C-alpha positions as a printed NumPy array, in Angstrom:
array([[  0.   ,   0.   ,   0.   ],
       [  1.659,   3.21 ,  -0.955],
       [  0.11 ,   6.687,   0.345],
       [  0.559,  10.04 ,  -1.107],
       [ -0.65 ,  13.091,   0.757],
       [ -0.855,  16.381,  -0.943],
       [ -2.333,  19.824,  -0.034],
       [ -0.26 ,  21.037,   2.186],
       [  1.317,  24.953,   2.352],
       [  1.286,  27.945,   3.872],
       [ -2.118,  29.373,   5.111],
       [ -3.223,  32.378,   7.151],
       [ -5.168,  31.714,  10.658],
       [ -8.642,  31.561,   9.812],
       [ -8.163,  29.902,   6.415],
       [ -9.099,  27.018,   5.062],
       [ -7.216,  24.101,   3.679],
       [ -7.775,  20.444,   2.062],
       [ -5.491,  18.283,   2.304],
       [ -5.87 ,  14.731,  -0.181],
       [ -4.211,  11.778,   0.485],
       [ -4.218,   9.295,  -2.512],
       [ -3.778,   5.69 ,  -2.032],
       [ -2.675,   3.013,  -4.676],
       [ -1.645,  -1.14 ,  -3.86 ],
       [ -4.93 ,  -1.624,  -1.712],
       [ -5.818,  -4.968,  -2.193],
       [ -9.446,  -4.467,  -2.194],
       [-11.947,  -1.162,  -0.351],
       [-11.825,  -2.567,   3.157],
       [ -9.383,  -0.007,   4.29 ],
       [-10.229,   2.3  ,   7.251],
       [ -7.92 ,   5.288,   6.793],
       [ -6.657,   8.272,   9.096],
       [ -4.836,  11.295,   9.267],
       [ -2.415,  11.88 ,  12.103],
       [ -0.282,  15.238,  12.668],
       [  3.313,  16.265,  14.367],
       [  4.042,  19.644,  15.221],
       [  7.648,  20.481,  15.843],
       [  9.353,  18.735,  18.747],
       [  5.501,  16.79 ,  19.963],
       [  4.593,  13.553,  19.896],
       [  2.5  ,  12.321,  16.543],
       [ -0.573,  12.551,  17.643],
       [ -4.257,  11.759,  16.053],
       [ -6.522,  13.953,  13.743],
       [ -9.418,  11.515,  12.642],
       [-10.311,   8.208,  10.907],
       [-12.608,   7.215,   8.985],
       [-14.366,   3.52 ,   8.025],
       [-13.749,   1.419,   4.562],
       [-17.777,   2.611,   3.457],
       [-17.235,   6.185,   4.78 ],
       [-19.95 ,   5.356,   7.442],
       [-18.447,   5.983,  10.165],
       [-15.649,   9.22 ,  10.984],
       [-14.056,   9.555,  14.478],
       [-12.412,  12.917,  15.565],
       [-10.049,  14.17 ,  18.768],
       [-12.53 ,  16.09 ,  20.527],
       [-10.54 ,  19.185,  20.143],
       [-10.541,  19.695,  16.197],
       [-13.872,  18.277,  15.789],
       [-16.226,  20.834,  14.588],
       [-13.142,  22.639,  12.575],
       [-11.804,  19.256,  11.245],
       [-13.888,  17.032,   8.603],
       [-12.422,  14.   ,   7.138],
       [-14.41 ,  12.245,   4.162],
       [-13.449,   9.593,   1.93 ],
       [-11.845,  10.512,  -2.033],
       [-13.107,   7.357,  -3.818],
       [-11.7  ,   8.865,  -7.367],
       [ -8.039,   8.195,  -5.724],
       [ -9.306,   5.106,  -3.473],
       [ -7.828,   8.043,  -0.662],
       [ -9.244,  10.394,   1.723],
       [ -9.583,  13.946,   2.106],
       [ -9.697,  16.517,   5.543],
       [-11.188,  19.596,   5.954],
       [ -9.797,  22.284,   7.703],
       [-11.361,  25.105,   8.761],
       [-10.56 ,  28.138,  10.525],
       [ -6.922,  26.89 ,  11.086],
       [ -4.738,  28.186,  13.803],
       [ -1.173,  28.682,  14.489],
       [ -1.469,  25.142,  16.27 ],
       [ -2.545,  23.301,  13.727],
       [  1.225,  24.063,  12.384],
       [  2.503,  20.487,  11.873],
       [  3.45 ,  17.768,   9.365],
       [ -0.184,  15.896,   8.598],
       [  0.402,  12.209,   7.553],
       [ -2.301,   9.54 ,   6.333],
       [ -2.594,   6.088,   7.444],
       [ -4.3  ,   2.849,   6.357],
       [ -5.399,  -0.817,   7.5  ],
       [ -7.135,  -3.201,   5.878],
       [-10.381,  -4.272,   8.048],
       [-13.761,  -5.331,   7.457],
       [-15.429,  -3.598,  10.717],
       [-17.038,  -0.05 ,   9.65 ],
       [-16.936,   0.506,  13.297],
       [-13.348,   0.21 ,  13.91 ],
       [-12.253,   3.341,  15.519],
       [ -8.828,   3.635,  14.739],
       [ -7.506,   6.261,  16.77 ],
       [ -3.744,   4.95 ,  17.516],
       [ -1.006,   4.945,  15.796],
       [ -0.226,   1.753,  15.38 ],
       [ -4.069,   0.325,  14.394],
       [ -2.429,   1.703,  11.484],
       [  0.201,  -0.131,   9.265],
       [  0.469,   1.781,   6.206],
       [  1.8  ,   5.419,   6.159],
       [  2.431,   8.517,   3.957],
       [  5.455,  10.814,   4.053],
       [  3.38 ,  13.829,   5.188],
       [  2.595,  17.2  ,   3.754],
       [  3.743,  20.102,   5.388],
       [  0.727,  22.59 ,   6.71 ],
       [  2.091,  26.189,   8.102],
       [ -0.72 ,  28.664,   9.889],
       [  0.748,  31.978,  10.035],
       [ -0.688,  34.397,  12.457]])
């Protein structure tokens, strides 16, 4: 499974970005996919995920509402949303995918997750 995120740059606070992550290898749809973030010397830590059907989207509580994830079936990837961005959200965003048949899965941790992008670079200038 090879990942390819793209989208990222430099954006003002209060802008918007999208950032697409384009998948190729996946041995069939039953992938639920993810995007995780690392800001300069912090842990990697978790954005949101999303099911194989698109069914089902899970969030960290504090970007949810500013943060949308939703599935790009034209590149078998995913796409996020993000809205009113803020000088925090200043961090190398990486997707991530596993094969599973549960909709429900709720990947939220790093390593539910065994297949992973190089990142894309997202800067929020204040």
């Amino acid at each position: 499974v090879q990942l390819v995120e793209s989208g990222g740059g430099l954006v003002q606070a209060g802008g918007s970005r999208r950032l697409s992550c384009a998948a190729s290898g996946l041995t069939d749809n039953y992938y639920a996919m993810g995007w995780f973030r690392q800001a300069p010397g912090k842990a990697r830590e978790f954005v949101a995920s999303i099911s194989w059907n698109g069914l089902n989207t899970y969030y960290t509580d504090s970007l949810k509402g500013r943060f949308t994830i939703t599935r790009d079936d034209g590149k078998n990837g995913i796409l996020l949303h993000m809205n009113n961005l803020e000088s925090e959200d200043t961090a190398v965003y990486y997707c991530a995918a596993q094969r599973t048949w549960y909709s429900n899965s709720n990947f939220r941790r790093a390593n539910d997750f065994g297949s992973w992008g190089q990142g894309t670079q997202v800067t929020v200038s204040s």
